Each structure stands twice: as structure tokens, then as C-alpha cells.
Coordinates of C-alpha atoms in Angstrom, one line a residue:
Chain A
M1 CA 61.3 31.7 31.4
Y2 CA 60.0 34.2 33.9
N3 CA 57.2 35.2 31.6
L4 CA 56.1 31.6 31.4
I5 CA 56.0 31.2 35.2
A6 CA 54.1 34.4 35.6
D7 CA 51.7 33.3 32.9
I8 CA 50.9 30.0 34.7
L9 CA 50.8 31.5 38.2
K10 CA 48.3 34.2 37.3
Y11 CA 45.5 31.6 37.4
G12 CA 46.7 30.7 40.9
L13 CA 46.5 34.3 42.0
V14 CA 42.9 34.7 40.7
L15 CA 41.9 31.4 42.3
V16 CA 43.4 32.3 45.7
V17 CA 41.7 35.7 45.7
Y18 CA 38.3 34.1 45.1
M19 CA 38.9 31.3 47.6
F20 CA 39.7 34.1 50.2
I21 CA 36.4 35.8 49.4
Y22 CA 34.5 32.5 49.6
S23 CA 36.1 31.6 53.0
V24 CA 35.3 35.0 54.5
I25 CA 31.7 34.9 53.3
K26 CA 31.3 31.4 54.8
L27 CA 32.7 32.7 58.1
I28 CA 30.3 35.6 58.1
Y29 CA 27.4 33.2 57.3
L30 CA 28.3 30.9 60.1
D31 CA 29.1 33.6 62.7
I32 CA 26.5 33.0 65.3
T33 CA 27.2 36.2 67.3
D34 CA 25.6 37.8 64.3
T35 CA 22.3 36.1 64.3
R36 CA 19.5 38.4 65.4
R37 CA 16.7 35.8 65.7
M38 CA 18.1 33.3 68.1
E39 CA 16.5 30.8 70.4
N40 CA 17.0 30.6 74.1
S41 CA 18.5 27.2 73.6
L42 CA 21.7 28.8 72.4
V43 CA 22.7 29.8 75.9
G44 CA 25.3 27.3 77.0
A45 CA 25.1 25.3 73.8
I46 CA 28.2 23.6 72.6
A47 CA 27.3 23.2 68.9
Y48 CA 24.6 24.6 66.6
L49 CA 22.2 23.7 63.9
K50 CA 22.1 26.6 61.4
T51 CA 18.9 26.8 59.4
I52 CA 19.4 27.0 55.7
T53 CA 15.8 26.5 54.5
I54 CA 14.8 29.8 53.0
G55 CA 12.2 31.1 50.7
K56 CA 9.5 28.7 51.8
N57 CA 6.2 29.9 53.2
L58 CA 6.4 28.2 56.5
K59 CA 3.3 28.3 58.8
Y60 CA 5.4 27.9 62.0
K61 CA 8.1 29.8 63.7
L62 CA 11.7 29.0 62.6
F63 CA 14.8 30.4 64.1
D64 CA 18.2 31.1 62.5
S65 CA 20.0 28.7 64.8
Y66 CA 19.3 26.0 67.3
G67 CA 21.7 25.1 70.1
I68 CA 22.9 21.5 70.6
R69 CA 24.0 20.2 74.0
E70 CA 25.6 17.0 75.1
N71 CA 22.4 15.1 74.3
S72 CA 19.7 16.8 72.3
V73 CA 16.6 15.4 70.7
V74 CA 15.1 17.2 67.7
G75 CA 11.4 16.7 67.1
S76 CA 7.9 18.2 66.8
S77 CA 6.9 17.4 70.4
K78 CA 7.3 20.2 73.0
K79 CA 9.3 17.9 75.2
C80 CA 12.2 17.8 72.7
D81 CA 15.3 19.9 73.4
V82 CA 15.1 21.3 69.9
Y83 CA 11.4 21.8 69.2
I84 CA 10.3 22.6 65.7
K85 CA 6.6 22.5 64.7
D86 CA 7.4 21.0 61.3
P87 CA 4.4 18.8 60.3
Y88 CA 6.8 16.5 58.4
M89 CA 8.8 15.8 61.5
S90 CA 8.1 13.0 63.9
K91 CA 7.4 13.7 67.6
E92 CA 11.0 12.5 68.4
N93 CA 12.7 12.7 65.1
T94 CA 16.5 12.6 65.6
S95 CA 19.0 12.5 68.4
I96 CA 22.3 14.3 68.4
F97 CA 24.7 13.4 71.2
L98 CA 28.3 13.8 72.3
K99 CA 30.4 10.6 72.8
D100 CA 34.1 10.5 73.4
G101 CA 34.6 14.1 72.3
A102 CA 32.8 13.7 69.0
F103 CA 29.2 14.4 67.9
Y104 CA 27.0 11.6 66.6
I105 CA 23.6 11.7 64.9
Q106 CA 21.0 9.0 65.2
D107 CA 17.6 8.7 63.5
L108 CA 14.9 7.8 66.1
N109 CA 12.8 5.7 63.7
S110 CA 11.1 8.8 62.2
T111 CA 8.5 8.6 59.5
N112 CA 10.3 10.7 56.9
G113 CA 13.8 9.9 58.0
T114 CA 17.0 11.9 58.6
Y115 CA 19.5 12.7 55.9
V116 CA 23.1 13.7 56.3
N117 CA 24.8 15.1 53.2
D118 CA 21.8 13.7 51.2
K119 CA 22.3 10.2 52.5
K120 CA 19.5 8.6 54.5
L121 CA 20.5 7.4 58.0
T122 CA 20.1 3.8 59.0
A123 CA 19.3 2.9 62.6
A124 CA 23.1 3.1 63.6
P125 CA 24.5 6.4 64.8
K126 CA 26.7 8.3 62.4
R127 CA 29.6 10.6 63.3
L128 CA 28.9 14.3 62.6
K129 CA 31.5 16.7 61.3
D130 CA 31.5 20.5 61.2
G131 CA 29.7 21.7 58.1
D132 CA 27.6 18.6 57.5
K133 CA 24.2 19.2 55.9
I134 CA 21.3 17.7 57.8
K135 CA 17.8 17.2 56.4
M136 CA 14.9 16.6 58.9
G137 CA 11.2 16.8 57.9
E138 CA 11.1 19.4 55.2
L139 CA 13.9 21.5 56.7
N140 CA 17.6 21.7 55.9
F141 CA 20.3 22.6 58.5
V142 CA 24.1 22.9 58.6
F143 CA 25.8 21.5 61.7
V144 CA 28.3 23.9 63.2
D145 CA 30.8 22.7 65.7
P146 CA 32.9 25.6 67.0
Y147 CA 35.3 23.4 68.9
E148 CA 36.2 21.0 66.1
M149 CA 39.9 21.8 65.5
A150 CA 40.9 19.0 63.1
Chain B
M1 CA 35.0 26.3 63.4
G2 CA 38.6 26.7 64.4
R3 CA 39.8 25.4 61.1
L4 CA 37.4 27.7 59.2
K5 CA 38.7 30.7 61.1
M6 CA 42.2 30.2 59.9
R7 CA 41.2 29.5 56.3
P8 CA 41.2 33.2 55.1
V9 CA 44.7 33.5 56.6
L10 CA 45.9 30.5 54.6
Y11 CA 44.7 32.1 51.3
L12 CA 46.2 35.4 52.3
L13 CA 49.5 33.6 52.9
L14 CA 49.3 31.9 49.5
L15 CA 48.5 35.2 47.8
N16 CA 51.5 36.9 49.3
L17 CA 53.7 33.9 48.7
I18 CA 52.9 33.8 45.0
G19 CA 52.9 37.5 44.6
F20 CA 56.2 38.4 46.3
L21 CA 58.1 35.4 44.9
L22 CA 57.1 36.4 41.4
L23 CA 58.2 39.9 42.1
F24 CA 61.5 38.7 43.5
M25 CA 62.1 36.7 40.3
Y26 CA 60.9 39.6 38.1
K27 CA 63.0 42.5 39.4
E28 CA 66.5 42.8 38.0
P29 CA 68.9 43.2 39.7
K30 CA 67.7 40.8 42.4
D31 CA 66.5 42.7 45.5
I32 CA 66.2 40.7 48.7
N33 CA 64.2 43.6 50.2
I34 CA 61.2 42.5 48.2
L35 CA 61.0 39.3 50.3
Y36 CA 61.4 41.3 53.5
A37 CA 58.6 43.6 52.4
G38 CA 56.4 40.6 51.7
L39 CA 57.2 39.1 55.2
A40 CA 56.5 42.5 56.8
V41 CA 53.0 42.8 55.1
L42 CA 52.2 39.2 56.0
A43 CA 53.4 39.5 59.6
I44 CA 51.3 42.7 60.2
N45 CA 48.2 41.2 58.6
I46 CA 48.3 37.9 60.5
G47 CA 49.5 39.5 63.7
V48 CA 46.6 41.9 63.9
Y49 CA 44.1 39.3 62.8
A50 CA 45.3 36.9 65.6
L51 CA 45.3 39.8 68.1
M52 CA 41.7 40.7 67.2
R53 CA 40.6 37.1 67.5
L54 CA 42.4 36.5 70.8
L55 CA 41.2 39.7 72.5
N56 CA 37.7 39.5 70.9
M57 CA 38.1 43.0 69.7
G58 CA 35.0 43.2 67.6
D59 CA 34.3 42.6 63.9
V60 CA 37.3 40.9 62.3
Y61 CA 35.9 40.8 58.7
L62 CA 36.6 44.5 58.1
F63 CA 40.2 44.0 58.8
L64 CA 40.4 40.8 56.7
M65 CA 39.0 42.9 53.8
V66 CA 41.6 45.6 54.5
S67 CA 44.5 43.1 54.6
I68 CA 43.7 41.5 51.2
L69 CA 43.2 44.9 49.5
V70 CA 46.5 46.2 50.9
S71 CA 48.3 43.0 49.9
I72 CA 47.1 43.2 46.3
G73 CA 47.9 47.0 46.3
I74 CA 51.5 46.5 47.6
I75 CA 52.2 43.7 45.2
M76 CA 51.1 45.9 42.3
L77 CA 53.0 48.9 43.6
I78 CA 56.3 47.0 44.0
R79 CA 55.9 45.7 40.5
L80 CA 55.3 49.3 39.2
D81 CA 58.1 51.0 41.2
T82 CA 60.0 49.4 44.1
G83 CA 60.4 52.7 45.9
F84 CA 56.6 53.4 45.9
G85 CA 56.1 49.8 47.1
Y86 CA 58.4 50.1 50.1
N87 CA 56.9 53.4 51.1
Q88 CA 53.5 51.9 51.0
V89 CA 54.7 49.0 53.3
F90 CA 55.8 51.7 55.7
W91 CA 52.5 53.5 55.4
F92 CA 50.6 50.3 56.1
G93 CA 52.7 49.8 59.2
A94 CA 51.9 53.3 60.3
G95 CA 48.2 52.8 59.3
V96 CA 47.9 49.7 61.5
V97 CA 49.3 51.6 64.5
V98 CA 46.8 54.4 63.8
F99 CA 44.1 51.7 63.4
L100 CA 44.8 50.3 66.9
V101 CA 45.1 53.8 68.5
S102 CA 41.8 55.0 67.0
Y103 CA 40.1 51.7 68.0
L104 CA 41.2 52.2 71.6
A105 CA 40.4 55.9 71.6
F106 CA 36.9 55.3 70.3
R107 CA 36.3 52.4 72.6
L108 CA 37.4 54.1 75.8
F109 CA 36.3 57.7 75.3
K110 CA 32.5 58.0 75.4
Y111 CA 31.7 61.6 74.6
W112 CA 32.3 61.8 70.9
D113 CA 28.8 63.1 70.3
K114 CA 29.4 66.2 72.4
L115 CA 32.2 67.7 70.4
L116 CA 30.4 69.1 67.4
L117 CA 32.1 72.5 67.7
L118 CA 35.6 70.8 67.7
Y119 CA 34.8 68.9 64.5
I120 CA 33.7 72.0 62.7
I121 CA 36.8 74.0 63.9
V122 CA 39.1 71.1 62.9
S123 CA 37.5 70.9 59.4
F124 CA 37.8 74.6 58.7
A125 CA 41.2 74.9 60.2
L126 CA 42.5 72.1 57.9
F127 CA 40.8 73.8 54.9
A128 CA 42.4 77.1 55.8
I129 CA 45.9 75.5 56.2
T130 CA 45.5 73.9 52.8
L131 CA 44.5 77.2 51.2
I132 CA 47.3 79.2 52.7
F133 CA 50.2 76.6 52.6
G134 CA 48.9 74.4 49.8
V135 CA 51.0 73.3 46.9
S136 CA 49.6 72.4 43.5
R137 CA 49.8 68.8 42.2
G138 CA 48.0 67.5 39.2
G139 CA 45.7 70.5 38.9
S140 CA 44.4 70.5 42.4
R141 CA 45.8 72.7 45.2
N142 CA 45.2 70.1 47.9
W143 CA 48.6 69.2 49.3
I144 CA 50.6 70.6 52.2
A145 CA 54.3 69.9 52.7
I146 CA 55.5 68.9 56.2
G147 CA 59.2 68.2 56.5
G148 CA 59.7 66.9 53.0
K149 CA 56.6 64.8 53.0
T150 CA 53.3 65.9 51.5
V151 CA 50.0 65.4 53.2
Q152 CA 46.6 65.6 51.7
P153 CA 44.4 67.2 54.4
S154 CA 41.1 66.5 52.6
E155 CA 41.5 62.8 53.5
F156 CA 41.4 63.7 57.2
I157 CA 38.7 66.4 56.8
K158 CA 36.5 63.7 55.4
I159 CA 36.5 62.0 58.9
S160 CA 35.9 65.2 60.9
Y161 CA 33.2 66.1 58.3
V162 CA 31.4 62.8 58.9
F163 CA 31.7 63.2 62.7
A164 CA 30.1 66.7 62.4
L165 CA 27.3 65.4 60.2
A166 CA 26.7 62.6 62.6
C167 CA 26.3 65.1 65.4
F168 CA 23.9 67.2 63.4
F169 CA 21.7 64.4 62.3
S170 CA 21.6 62.4 65.6
A171 CA 20.7 65.6 67.6
K172 CA 17.5 65.0 69.6
K173 CA 14.6 67.4 69.2
K174 CA 15.2 70.2 71.7
K175 CA 12.5 72.3 73.3
S176 CA 14.7 75.5 73.7
G177 CA 18.0 76.9 72.6
P178 CA 19.3 78.0 69.2
M179 CA 18.8 74.6 67.5
A180 CA 15.2 74.2 68.6
G181 CA 12.2 74.8 66.4
E182 CA 11.8 75.1 62.7
L183 CA 12.5 77.7 60.1
L184 CA 10.2 77.8 57.0
G185 CA 8.9 74.4 58.0
I186 CA 12.4 72.8 58.1
P187 CA 13.9 71.6 61.4
K188 CA 16.8 73.9 62.3
K189 CA 19.3 71.0 62.7
F190 CA 19.0 70.3 58.9
I191 CA 19.5 73.9 58.1
A192 CA 22.6 74.1 60.3
A193 CA 24.0 70.9 58.6
N194 CA 23.3 72.4 55.2
I195 CA 25.2 75.6 56.0
F196 CA 28.2 73.5 57.2
V197 CA 28.1 71.3 54.1
Y198 CA 28.0 74.1 51.7
M199 CA 30.9 75.9 53.4
C200 CA 33.0 72.7 53.1
L201 CA 32.0 72.3 49.5
G202 CA 33.0 75.9 48.8
F203 CA 36.4 75.3 50.3
L204 CA 36.8 72.1 48.2
L205 CA 35.9 73.9 45.0
L206 CA 38.4 76.6 45.8
Q207 CA 41.0 73.9 45.8
K208 CA 39.5 72.4 42.6
E209 CA 39.0 69.1 44.3
W210 CA 35.8 68.1 42.5
G211 CA 36.1 64.4 43.2
T212 CA 36.2 64.9 47.0
A213 CA 33.4 67.5 46.7
V214 CA 31.2 64.9 45.0
V215 CA 32.0 62.3 47.7
F216 CA 31.1 64.9 50.4
F217 CA 27.9 65.9 48.8
L218 CA 26.7 62.4 48.1
T219 CA 27.4 61.3 51.6
F220 CA 25.4 64.2 52.9
Y221 CA 22.6 63.6 50.6
A222 CA 22.3 59.9 51.4
M223 CA 22.4 60.8 55.1
M224 CA 19.6 63.3 54.7
F225 CA 17.6 60.5 53.0
L226 CA 18.3 58.1 55.9
Y227 CA 17.3 60.7 58.5
D228 CA 14.1 61.6 56.8
A229 CA 14.8 65.2 55.9
P230 CA 11.9 67.2 54.6
K231 CA 11.2 66.6 50.9
R232 CA 11.4 70.3 50.2
L233 CA 15.0 70.4 51.5
M234 CA 16.0 67.3 49.5
L235 CA 14.6 68.9 46.4
I236 CA 16.4 72.2 47.0
N237 CA 19.7 70.2 47.4
A238 CA 19.1 68.2 44.2
L239 CA 18.6 71.5 42.4
M240 CA 21.8 72.9 43.9
L241 CA 23.6 69.8 42.7
V242 CA 22.3 70.2 39.1
V243 CA 23.1 74.0 39.2
G244 CA 26.6 73.3 40.5
L245 CA 27.3 70.7 37.9
I246 CA 26.0 72.7 35.0
G247 CA 27.7 75.8 36.3
G248 CA 31.0 73.9 36.7
Y249 CA 30.6 72.5 33.2
F250 CA 30.2 75.8 31.5
L251 CA 32.3 78.0 33.8
T252 CA 35.4 75.9 34.5
D253 CA 37.7 74.3 32.0
H254 CA 38.4 71.6 34.5
I255 CA 34.9 70.0 34.5
Y256 CA 34.3 70.8 30.8
S257 CA 37.4 68.9 29.7
R258 CA 36.6 65.9 32.0
V259 CA 33.1 65.5 30.7
A260 CA 34.3 66.0 27.1
T261 CA 36.9 63.3 27.4
W262 CA 34.4 61.1 29.1
M263 CA 31.9 61.5 26.2
D264 CA 34.5 60.9 23.5
P265 CA 38.0 60.1 24.6
W266 CA 39.0 59.2 21.1
A267 CA 38.6 62.7 19.8
D268 CA 41.8 63.7 21.5
A269 CA 43.4 60.4 22.3
T270 CA 47.0 61.7 22.4
G271 CA 46.2 64.8 24.4
K272 CA 43.4 65.1 27.0
G273 CA 42.0 61.7 26.4
Y274 CA 45.4 60.0 26.7
Q275 CA 45.0 58.8 30.3
I276 CA 41.6 57.3 30.0
T277 CA 42.3 55.6 26.6
Q278 CA 45.5 54.1 27.9
S279 CA 43.5 52.9 30.9
L280 CA 41.0 51.2 28.7
F281 CA 43.7 49.7 26.5
A282 CA 45.4 48.3 29.6
I283 CA 42.1 46.7 31.0
T284 CA 41.3 45.2 27.6
S285 CA 44.8 43.8 26.9
G286 CA 44.7 41.9 30.2
G287 CA 41.6 39.8 29.4
Y288 CA 39.9 37.6 32.0
F289 CA 43.1 36.4 33.8
G290 CA 45.5 39.2 33.0
T291 CA 48.9 39.0 31.4
G292 CA 50.6 37.8 34.5
I293 CA 52.7 40.1 36.9
G294 CA 55.4 41.8 34.9
N295 CA 54.2 40.8 31.5
G296 CA 52.0 43.9 30.8
Q297 CA 52.8 47.5 30.0
P298 CA 50.9 49.5 32.7
H299 CA 53.6 52.3 32.6
F300 CA 51.8 53.8 29.6
I301 CA 49.1 55.1 31.9
P302 CA 50.0 58.4 33.6
E303 CA 49.5 58.4 37.4
V304 CA 49.2 54.6 37.3
H305 CA 50.4 54.2 41.0
S306 CA 47.6 56.3 42.5
D307 CA 44.4 57.0 40.7
F308 CA 44.8 54.3 38.0
I309 CA 46.1 51.4 40.0
F310 CA 42.8 49.6 39.2
S311 CA 43.6 49.5 35.5
A312 CA 47.1 48.2 36.2
I313 CA 45.7 45.4 38.4
C314 CA 43.1 44.6 35.7
E315 CA 45.9 44.4 33.1
E316 CA 48.3 42.1 35.0
M317 CA 46.0 40.2 37.3
G318 CA 43.0 40.1 35.1
V319 CA 39.5 41.4 35.0
F320 CA 38.5 38.6 37.4
T321 CA 40.8 40.1 40.1
G322 CA 39.2 43.5 39.3
I323 CA 35.8 42.1 39.9
A324 CA 37.0 40.4 43.1
I325 CA 38.3 43.7 44.4
I326 CA 34.9 45.3 43.8
M327 CA 33.3 42.4 45.6
I328 CA 35.7 42.9 48.5
Y329 CA 34.6 46.6 48.7
F330 CA 31.0 45.3 48.7
I331 CA 31.6 43.0 51.6
Y332 CA 33.4 45.8 53.5
S333 CA 30.4 48.1 53.0
Y334 CA 27.9 45.4 53.9
R335 CA 29.7 44.7 57.2
G336 CA 29.8 48.4 57.8
F337 CA 26.1 48.8 57.3
K338 CA 25.4 45.8 59.4
I339 CA 27.4 47.3 62.3
G340 CA 25.5 50.6 61.8
L341 CA 22.1 48.8 61.9
K342 CA 22.9 47.2 65.3
A343 CA 24.7 50.2 66.8
K344 CA 23.2 51.3 70.1
S345 CA 23.1 55.1 70.1
E346 CA 21.8 57.3 67.4
F347 CA 25.1 59.0 67.1
L348 CA 27.0 55.8 66.5
K349 CA 24.5 54.8 63.9
A350 CA 24.8 58.1 62.0
L351 CA 28.6 58.0 62.3
T352 CA 28.9 54.4 61.0
F353 CA 26.5 55.1 58.0
G354 CA 28.4 58.3 57.2
L355 CA 31.8 56.7 57.2
V356 CA 30.7 53.7 55.2
L357 CA 28.8 55.8 52.7
S358 CA 31.8 58.1 52.1
F359 CA 33.9 55.0 51.6
A360 CA 31.5 53.4 49.2
F361 CA 31.0 56.6 47.1
Q362 CA 34.7 57.2 46.9
T363 CA 35.3 53.6 45.6
F364 CA 32.4 53.9 43.1
I365 CA 33.7 57.3 41.8
I366 CA 37.3 56.2 41.2
V367 CA 36.5 52.7 39.8
G368 CA 33.7 54.1 37.7
G369 CA 36.0 56.9 36.4
V370 CA 38.8 54.5 35.5
I371 CA 36.5 52.2 33.5
K372 CA 34.8 55.2 31.9
L373 CA 31.4 54.6 33.5
I374 CA 31.3 58.1 34.8
P375 CA 33.5 61.2 34.2
L376 CA 36.9 60.8 35.8
T377 CA 37.8 62.7 38.9
G378 CA 41.1 62.1 40.6
I379 CA 40.6 60.6 44.0
T380 CA 42.4 57.6 45.6
M381 CA 41.2 54.1 45.7
P382 CA 40.9 53.2 49.4
F383 CA 43.7 50.9 50.7
V384 CA 45.0 50.1 47.2
S385 CA 46.3 53.4 45.8
Y386 CA 49.7 54.7 46.7
G387 CA 49.5 57.4 49.4
G388 CA 50.1 57.8 53.1
S389 CA 47.2 60.1 53.8
S390 CA 44.6 57.9 52.2
M391 CA 46.0 54.8 53.9
V392 CA 46.1 56.4 57.3
S393 CA 42.6 58.0 57.1
C394 CA 41.1 54.7 55.9
C395 CA 42.7 52.9 58.8
I396 CA 41.3 55.4 61.2
M397 CA 37.9 54.7 59.7
T398 CA 38.2 51.0 60.0
G399 CA 39.4 51.4 63.6
I400 CA 36.3 53.4 64.5
L401 CA 33.9 50.9 62.8
T402 CA 35.6 48.0 64.6
A403 CA 35.2 49.8 67.9
V404 CA 31.5 50.4 67.2
S405 CA 31.1 46.7 66.5
Y406 CA 32.8 45.9 69.8
L407 CA 30.6 48.4 71.8
E408 CA 27.4 46.8 70.4
R409 CA 28.4 43.3 71.3
K410 CA 28.6 44.2 75.0
R411 CA 25.3 43.5 76.6

């Protein structure tokens, strides 16, 4: 009887060890105190966009993380709170804002659109969760909300 | 990210839950102490992790790696021998106290780079004590007995040795004094470091501790490489290594038999090759997922609780767990190097690199030896093997690395 239980639970043990490693690597990856190349916008930010586009030959400067405040506009115009010189991004591409303690994302009628978890946004704002994948222009980001406790 | 921060703790909890409940069911007669041991391990791990998060004590990932390694190690040790397991729980408790003390000491005291002479004296004093009062165990004369317990001083010499090396390498160019200038085109600080290293190696070879000697030498060589030592000196040292290994091979029976059993363990599978062949049988019989805790026969391997615990883990928890353990050592070393790269002073950089290098080489040598990748030399597997000295010295090291990561975050 015992041998059977041990035989079944061994798969559980291996799985748990690998899940542990995965969760730690994810924590290390999202740890923003670690990022060397950071933008000034991170000071006082309450959430972050973590860049995950890698291996592309970009002709403009791209930071590891961008800070998000209560109301931030992402776009290729210098007036934007998060300013990225991506040629595929509209001047005012996307807005990310805080409402009733939760973050929402809204596409600002951009040419190439905004995608959350590979789904194109409509004109209506969409609730953002910690770890959501966001695509704007030709770039991919992960949304990191350090205060989300759920 | 609050939810994410707790996720490793959840998996740690699950691992300990499955492991210790299985052990409780496995051991006859039923021993409630196994569950208490599991609770103690879990409480120490989660308590320290929470403390480090709350007080923002620096890099937490190093300790997370330590906690999963120790958990796997203790589960395996209790399965092999309950007494060893309980001792190891006690040593882990002591290790955590030492971890916090060395963390605080390193964080508060700022003049560690001025104490070169102290490190050299401590290293040689420990070597001398081992030579005079040492007792033989397993072919190496590297243990001293204190009040019924045995201590392995070379584990602690490793730390003072790395401190001394860090002092040598991080020394600034001086205009005057005994350490200024060059001799034969080689800066004097490298020459001084060389003399110190070869004296240490001499002591280690007198005690027939070849494994530790290799760790010491490789750490030194890698640090010379990092600190851009003259090519001539690197070449001389490489020659010395080759001469030492060839000399050891032909002059001492110790190395000769190790290399011979490595080349062909089957020639004498019941004698000198017994340990390594049993280890290979154990790893193979486990397969990818292992036999399950308690279903294997790891007791056939001599010294299974200390040097060969990796084979026992591979047999009962599977080759996948073995690979996972190697990955965990990788992450530990990666975090260590990252801390070293960002460290503020030259001394802290050298110290971090030295400690992480010695840790990485030690792991490589024992895991490589057990799976017959390189000739076997008996050293402990950090955090997993049974042994108080090894556990305490590795905890000191982790404490120092964590303190360095705290010091660099302060701006």
C-alpha cells in the first residue's frame, strides 16, 4: 500500500520542485530593483511595464521598464508620459489609468491597435491584471502591478 | 506582485508536506518526531524568508535556493537514517542563526578589507590544529574532535582563504612599501597571493584532502583570470597544476586508484570500484521520476549520507529532481555573480566572486564525481550532504553574500 502511494506521489514531488524553480525565476525576472537600465519615469511609479521584446535590432532607445502612474499615456509623441520612439506606434497610442483601485487599459484609436494577451482591444477600456501581456506597435510588454494582492 | 512573492513559499510548503508525510507513513515503528522535524524545517524557512522580506534585508533568492536544497536534503537524510536527519535539522537551525549573525556582522562592520594578516593567521592556525589534533576518517586526516563532536576545519578555512585572496587581489597599486613594485615583471601582490595559496595547498595535501585542494586551486586560478594576472604567471600555475596532478598520480596510491576506478570502475567492481558502480546502479535504477521515497535501495552505496547523497536523491526522487538540484545551484551562482558585478568596492567584488566560485567548483566536483564525469574526490555537497561544518560554513557564505547585496542597494 505504502509503495503505491510513494509511487504516485513521486510525480507530485518532481512537479513541485520544478514549479518552485519556475516561480523563483519569474520573481527574479520581474524584480525591478534589479534592472540596471531604468527610466526616470520609475521614480514614484505605482505599476510598471516590463519590456519583453528582445533580439530585435531596434533603431531607438528602449528601456527595461517603464513606470505607470495614475493616468499614463503611451505613445511616440514626446508629450506622452511613456514615450517610445517606435515607428509603428501612434502619437498617442494607449492610455493606462487607475480607477476604483484597479488598472484599466484603453486604446486611443491607434493605427496598429493595442493587444492584451493577444486579443485586440476595442474602444472600451479593459481591466488590467498583474502579468498581462500587452502589445503596442511592434513591442511586447508585461504589466507588473506590485500592489495587486488578490 | 504580492501573490507572486508568496508562490515559492507555497511550493516549498507542498514539497515538505508530501515529503514528510510520506516519511511518516514509511518509517516503522511510527515516529511522530518526523512530523515535528518537518514543521521545524518549514518554520525556519518561512520565518527567515518573511523576516528578510519585511526588513528588506537584501537578496532573498539566495535564501530561497538554500531552503529548497536543505528541505530535499533533510527529507532524503531522514529516509536514509532518522538519526542523521534529526541531527541535520539541528545543524540547519544552528546554520540559520550563524547566517543571521554573519549577515549582521558583515553589514555593520566596515573594515573587512584591512584584516589580511588576521585571515592568513586564522587559516594557518586552523591547518596547524588539524595536523596536530586531527583524526583520520575515510582516508583523509581532516577532522578534529571537540567534546564528542567532530569538526572539519577545512570548511571554515575555505572562507578565511577566500577573504585573504580578496584582500590580495583588490589591493590598490601602492607607490611604496613591501607590496609595491614588480618582481620579474609580475606585480608583487600576485606573487604574495601565490605564496599564500601554495602554502595552503601544501597543508591540504599533507592531510590528503585532494578534493578541497582542487577547489582551492581552481578558485584561485579563476580569480587570477578575473583580475587580469600576467599571462606568464597563469602559465606557470597551469604547469604547476599539471605537474602536481601527474606527480600525485604516480607518487600517491590515493590519486592513482581514484583515476583508475574512474577510467574503468568495472575492473574491480567489488573492491575499489564498488562505491562508484553502486552509485551508477542507483542513478540508473531510479529512471526519470525515481522509485518513490522508500522504494529504492540506496543503502548499497557506502557513504550515501554525505558524499553520495546525490545518487540517493536520483534513485528515489528521479533524475529530473537531480537536474532540478543542479539548476538550483546554477541560480544560486547566477545570483551570486550578479551581486558581485554590482558590488561597490573592489574588495566586496573580489570576495563575492571568490565565495561563489568556490561554491560552484565544489558542487561541480562532487556532482561530477558521483556521476563519473570526473575522478571522484570526497567533498560535501553544499546544503544537501549530511554534516554540521559544511552546513554552517555554507550558511556563513550565504549571509555574507546577502549582506553585500544589501550594501549595494543603499544609494
